[in-house]
Amino acid sequence: MRNIPEVGFGFWKVDKAICADTAYEAIKAGYRHLDCASDYGNEKEVGVGIKRAIDDGLCTREELWITSKLWNTFHAPEHVSLALEKSLSDLQLSYLDLYLIHFPIAQKFVPIETRYPPEWFYDPEAAEPTIELAPVPLYKTWEAMEALVESDKVKQIGVCNYNTGLLNDLMSYARIKPTMLQIESHPYLTQERLVRLAKDYGLAVTAFSPLGALSYLELEMADKTESVLEQSVVKAAAEAHGKTPAQIVLRWGIQRGNAIIPKTSKVERMKENLALFDFTLSDSEMQAISGLNMNRRFNDPGHFCEAAFNRFHPIYD
């Protein structure tokens, strides 16, 4: 089974106006792993960038690893293939390398013709809009994901934002086992036990938000004082290796054995984020960076669902 490239490019919050060019430039810079999702609202633009890169001979489709994710409103078995077909159409692809359940949260179905991507509110025009849940068990969604593999439209399947309990449960009933767990992980949220459990089950792990707070400043979900790049152990390692603090933190991520999906719109930063393979952090440097853990989760439905979408809905507690 093919392994995921260790450093990918994440498309969460990449503005549609620059997204096609960003996808093209990322491939040109050397990225072969692109992390997408229905909910990011920019898969059409990513698809334009991918097609242009392939047409220009920068790569072949087979050299790319494309991930997308099933949104919460498509959890019912009859809607899973519908969601996949929409992503494939937008991305201009005949198959995905990896398809993930985005959150272990089933929401009420919103037809594609009504609103796409559906996002979190069931009806944004309601007097008091809120998240509306649907009674769909995760095992039913997983059965529909397995059918996608059997249709050859998806090479591998996996999950995002699962905890240890859900992972243990999934492995008890999965006929086609997940190959990937994608989670928030950075030096402030190392998730050691969850990562260990996933690997014990034979899953690879992808860490999103590998630089921590930087992804969340504009959303006001983090504070500038929470930047891991300002930590003395990170700065000391950067000086010792002649690298930037960001490169140190990203190297820590892959040296733990995880894939990572940083994002940037700047070409020079794209190249910098890929330049992680000509140095190795020492055991003491790795331990010092891991020692920064404070279980600080920036992407937490237990906080943002109530704050932004008028419904209290924790999933990690």
Coordinates of C-alpha atoms in Angstrom, one line a residue:
M1 CA 0.0 0.0 0.0
R2 CA 1.3 3.4 -1.0
N3 CA 2.7 5.6 1.8
I4 CA 1.6 9.2 2.2
P5 CA 4.3 11.9 1.5
E6 CA 5.5 13.2 4.9
V7 CA 5.1 16.9 4.2
G8 CA 1.8 17.9 2.6
F9 CA 0.1 21.2 1.8
G10 CA -3.1 22.1 3.6
F11 CA -5.8 24.1 1.9
W12 CA -7.8 25.0 5.0
K13 CA -8.5 28.8 4.9
V14 CA -6.7 29.3 1.5
D15 CA -8.7 32.1 -0.1
K16 CA -10.6 31.1 -3.3
A17 CA -9.2 34.1 -5.2
I18 CA -5.6 32.8 -4.9
C19 CA -6.3 29.1 -4.4
A20 CA -5.7 27.8 -8.0
D21 CA -2.4 29.6 -8.2
T22 CA -1.4 28.5 -4.7
A23 CA -2.1 24.8 -5.6
Y24 CA -0.1 25.2 -8.8
E25 CA 2.8 26.9 -7.0
A26 CA 2.8 24.3 -4.2
I27 CA 3.1 21.5 -6.8
K28 CA 5.8 23.5 -8.6
A29 CA 7.7 23.9 -5.3
G30 CA 7.7 20.1 -4.8
Y31 CA 4.6 19.2 -2.9
R32 CA 3.0 16.0 -3.9
H33 CA 0.6 15.6 -1.0
L34 CA -2.4 18.0 -1.1
D35 CA -4.9 18.0 1.8
C36 CA -8.4 19.2 0.8
A37 CA -11.9 19.0 2.2
S38 CA -15.4 19.8 1.1
D39 CA -15.8 22.2 4.0
Y40 CA -12.8 24.3 2.9
G41 CA -15.0 25.6 0.0
N42 CA -12.1 25.8 -2.4
E43 CA -11.9 22.3 -4.0
K44 CA -12.9 23.7 -7.5
E45 CA -9.9 26.1 -7.3
V46 CA -7.6 23.4 -6.1
G47 CA -8.7 21.3 -9.0
V48 CA -7.9 24.0 -11.5
G49 CA -4.4 24.3 -10.0
I50 CA -3.9 20.5 -10.1
K51 CA -5.0 20.3 -13.8
R52 CA -2.8 23.1 -14.8
A53 CA 0.2 21.5 -13.1
I54 CA -0.4 18.2 -14.8
D55 CA -1.0 19.8 -18.2
D56 CA 2.2 21.7 -17.8
G57 CA 4.1 18.5 -17.1
L58 CA 5.1 19.4 -13.5
C59 CA 3.8 16.0 -12.3
T60 CA 1.5 13.1 -13.2
R61 CA -1.7 12.3 -11.4
E62 CA -0.1 9.2 -10.1
E63 CA 2.7 11.2 -8.4
L64 CA 0.2 13.2 -6.4
W65 CA -1.5 12.2 -3.1
I66 CA -4.8 13.9 -2.9
T67 CA -6.8 13.7 0.4
S68 CA -10.4 15.0 0.8
K69 CA -12.9 14.7 3.7
L70 CA -16.6 13.8 4.1
W71 CA -18.4 16.7 5.7
N72 CA -20.7 16.2 8.7
T73 CA -24.0 16.7 6.8
F74 CA -23.2 13.7 4.5
H75 CA -22.9 11.0 7.1
A76 CA -26.0 9.1 6.2
P77 CA -25.0 6.1 4.0
E78 CA -27.1 7.3 1.1
H79 CA -25.2 10.6 1.0
V80 CA -21.6 9.5 1.4
S81 CA -21.1 8.6 -2.3
L82 CA -22.9 11.9 -3.3
A83 CA -20.3 13.9 -1.3
L84 CA -17.4 12.0 -2.8
E85 CA -18.7 12.6 -6.3
K86 CA -19.0 16.3 -5.7
S87 CA -15.4 16.5 -4.4
L88 CA -14.1 14.4 -7.4
S89 CA -16.0 16.7 -9.8
D90 CA -14.7 19.8 -8.2
L91 CA -11.1 18.5 -8.0
Q92 CA -11.4 17.2 -11.6
L93 CA -10.2 13.7 -10.5
S94 CA -11.4 10.2 -11.1
Y95 CA -10.2 8.9 -7.7
L96 CA -8.9 10.1 -4.3
D97 CA -5.8 8.6 -2.6
L98 CA -7.4 9.1 0.8
Y99 CA -10.9 10.0 2.0
L100 CA -11.5 10.9 5.6
I101 CA -14.5 11.3 7.9
H102 CA -13.9 15.0 8.8
F103 CA -15.5 15.0 12.3
P104 CA -17.3 12.3 14.3
I105 CA -20.3 14.5 14.2
A106 CA -23.4 13.7 12.1
Q107 CA -25.5 16.7 11.1
K108 CA -28.8 17.0 9.3
F109 CA -28.4 16.7 5.5
V110 CA -28.3 19.8 3.4
P111 CA -28.8 19.1 -0.4
I112 CA -25.9 20.3 -2.6
E113 CA -28.3 22.3 -4.6
T114 CA -29.4 24.2 -1.5
R115 CA -26.0 25.2 -0.2
Y116 CA -22.4 24.0 -0.8
P117 CA -20.4 23.6 1.2
P118 CA -23.1 23.3 3.8
E119 CA -20.9 24.4 6.7
W120 CA -22.2 24.2 10.3
F121 CA -25.6 25.9 10.4
Y122 CA -28.5 23.9 9.1
D123 CA -30.3 27.1 8.0
P124 CA -28.2 30.2 8.2
E125 CA -31.3 32.3 7.4
A126 CA -33.2 31.1 10.4
A127 CA -34.1 33.6 13.2
E128 CA -31.8 31.7 15.5
P129 CA -29.5 29.5 13.3
T130 CA -27.9 26.5 15.0
I131 CA -26.2 23.2 14.3
E132 CA -28.9 20.4 13.8
L133 CA -27.7 16.9 14.5
A134 CA -28.8 13.7 12.7
P135 CA -29.2 10.2 14.3
V136 CA -26.6 8.5 12.2
P137 CA -24.2 6.0 13.9
L138 CA -20.6 6.2 12.9
Y139 CA -20.5 2.5 11.9
K140 CA -23.1 3.2 9.2
T141 CA -21.0 6.0 7.8
W142 CA -18.0 3.8 7.9
E143 CA -19.8 1.0 5.9
A144 CA -20.5 3.6 3.2
M145 CA -16.9 4.6 3.2
E146 CA -15.8 1.0 2.7
A147 CA -18.1 0.8 -0.3
L148 CA -16.1 3.7 -1.9
V149 CA -12.9 1.7 -1.7
E150 CA -14.7 -1.2 -3.4
S151 CA -15.8 1.2 -6.2
D152 CA -12.1 2.1 -6.8
K153 CA -12.9 5.8 -6.5
V154 CA -11.0 6.0 -3.2
K155 CA -7.7 4.2 -2.6
Q156 CA -7.7 4.4 1.2
I157 CA -10.0 5.6 3.9
G158 CA -9.6 7.0 7.4
V159 CA -10.8 9.4 10.1
C160 CA -10.1 12.9 11.5
N161 CA -10.6 14.2 15.0
Y162 CA -11.3 10.8 16.6
N163 CA -10.4 10.1 20.2
T164 CA -9.0 6.9 21.6
G165 CA -12.5 5.5 22.5
L166 CA -13.8 6.1 19.0
L167 CA -10.7 4.6 17.5
N168 CA -11.0 1.4 19.6
D169 CA -14.7 1.2 18.6
L170 CA -13.9 1.7 14.9
M171 CA -11.3 -1.0 14.8
S172 CA -13.8 -3.5 16.4
Y173 CA -16.2 -3.3 13.4
A174 CA -14.2 -2.0 10.4
R175 CA -14.2 -4.6 7.6
I176 CA -11.9 -2.4 5.6
K177 CA -9.5 -0.9 8.2
P178 CA -8.7 2.8 8.3
T179 CA -5.2 3.7 7.2
M180 CA -5.0 7.2 8.5
L181 CA -5.9 9.2 11.6
Q182 CA -5.7 13.0 11.1
I183 CA -5.6 15.1 14.3
E184 CA -4.5 18.4 15.6
S185 CA -1.0 18.0 16.9
H186 CA 1.9 20.3 17.7
P187 CA 4.3 20.9 20.6
Y188 CA 1.5 22.3 22.8
L189 CA -0.7 19.3 21.9
T190 CA 1.4 16.2 21.5
Q191 CA -1.4 13.6 21.9
E192 CA 1.1 10.9 22.8
R193 CA -1.4 8.2 23.8
L194 CA -3.7 8.8 20.8
V195 CA -0.7 8.7 18.4
R196 CA 0.6 5.5 20.0
L197 CA -2.7 3.8 19.9
A198 CA -3.2 4.7 16.2
K199 CA 0.2 3.3 15.4
D200 CA -0.4 0.1 17.4
Y201 CA -3.4 -0.4 15.2
G202 CA -1.3 0.2 12.1
L203 CA -2.7 3.6 11.2
A204 CA -0.5 6.4 9.9
V205 CA -1.0 9.8 11.6
T206 CA -1.2 13.2 9.9
A207 CA -0.9 16.2 12.1
F208 CA -2.9 19.3 11.1
S209 CA -2.0 22.8 12.5
P210 CA 1.6 21.5 13.0
L211 CA 2.8 25.0 14.0
G212 CA 0.0 25.4 16.5
A213 CA -1.4 28.9 17.2
L214 CA -0.4 30.4 13.8
S215 CA -3.5 28.9 12.0
Y216 CA -5.9 30.3 14.6
L217 CA -4.8 34.0 15.1
E218 CA -7.1 35.4 12.4
L219 CA -10.0 33.4 13.7
E220 CA -9.4 34.8 17.2
M221 CA -9.1 31.2 18.5
A222 CA -5.5 31.8 19.6
D223 CA -3.4 34.6 21.0
K224 CA 0.0 35.9 19.6
T225 CA 1.5 35.0 23.0
E226 CA 0.8 31.3 22.3
S227 CA 3.3 31.0 19.4
V228 CA 5.5 27.9 20.0
L229 CA 8.1 29.5 17.7
E230 CA 9.0 31.9 20.5
Q231 CA 9.9 29.1 22.9
S232 CA 13.6 29.1 23.9
V233 CA 14.1 25.4 23.2
V234 CA 12.8 25.9 19.7
K235 CA 15.0 29.0 19.1
A236 CA 18.1 27.2 20.5
A237 CA 17.5 24.3 18.1
A238 CA 17.0 26.7 15.2
E239 CA 20.3 28.4 16.0
A240 CA 22.2 25.1 16.4
H241 CA 21.0 23.7 13.1
G242 CA 20.9 26.9 11.0
K243 CA 17.2 26.6 10.4
T244 CA 14.1 28.7 11.2
P245 CA 12.0 28.1 14.3
A246 CA 9.2 26.9 12.0
Q247 CA 11.5 24.4 10.3
I248 CA 12.4 23.0 13.8
V249 CA 8.8 22.6 14.8
L250 CA 7.9 20.9 11.5
R251 CA 11.0 18.7 11.7
W252 CA 9.9 17.7 15.2
G253 CA 6.5 16.7 13.7
I254 CA 7.9 14.4 11.0
Q255 CA 10.6 13.0 13.2
R256 CA 7.9 11.8 15.5
G257 CA 6.8 9.6 12.6
N258 CA 3.8 11.7 11.5
A259 CA 2.9 13.4 8.2
I260 CA 2.3 17.1 8.5
I261 CA 0.2 19.6 6.5
P262 CA 1.5 23.2 6.9
K263 CA 0.1 25.9 4.6
T264 CA 1.3 29.2 3.3
S265 CA 0.6 31.4 0.2
K266 CA 4.2 32.5 0.0
V267 CA 6.4 30.5 -2.4
E268 CA 9.6 31.0 -0.4
R269 CA 7.8 29.7 2.7
M270 CA 6.5 26.7 0.7
K271 CA 10.1 25.8 -0.1
E272 CA 11.2 26.4 3.5
N273 CA 8.5 24.1 4.8
L274 CA 9.7 21.3 2.6
A275 CA 13.4 21.8 3.5
L276 CA 13.3 19.5 6.5
F277 CA 15.3 16.5 5.4
D278 CA 18.9 17.7 5.6
F279 CA 19.1 17.8 9.4
T280 CA 18.0 15.7 12.4
L281 CA 17.0 16.8 15.8
S282 CA 18.8 15.2 18.7
D283 CA 17.0 13.1 21.2
S284 CA 17.4 15.8 23.8
E285 CA 16.0 18.4 21.4
M286 CA 13.0 16.2 20.6
Q287 CA 12.3 15.6 24.3
A288 CA 12.6 19.3 25.1
I289 CA 10.2 20.3 22.4
S290 CA 7.8 17.5 23.4
G291 CA 8.1 18.8 26.9
L292 CA 6.2 22.0 25.8
N293 CA 3.0 20.0 25.8
M294 CA 0.2 21.6 27.7
N295 CA -2.8 19.9 26.0
R296 CA -3.7 23.2 24.3
R297 CA -6.2 22.3 21.7
F298 CA -7.0 25.2 19.3
N299 CA -9.5 23.4 17.1
D300 CA -12.1 22.2 19.6
P301 CA -15.9 21.9 18.8
G302 CA -16.5 22.0 22.5
H303 CA -15.5 25.7 22.3
F304 CA -16.2 26.9 18.7
C305 CA -19.6 25.1 18.2
E306 CA -21.2 27.0 21.1
A307 CA -19.3 30.3 20.4
A308 CA -19.9 30.5 16.7
F309 CA -22.8 28.1 15.9
N310 CA -25.1 28.3 19.0
R311 CA -24.8 24.7 20.0
F312 CA -22.7 23.2 22.8
H313 CA -21.2 20.0 21.3
P314 CA -17.9 18.8 22.8
I315 CA -16.4 15.6 21.3
Y316 CA -13.1 15.2 23.2
D317 CA -14.2 15.1 26.9

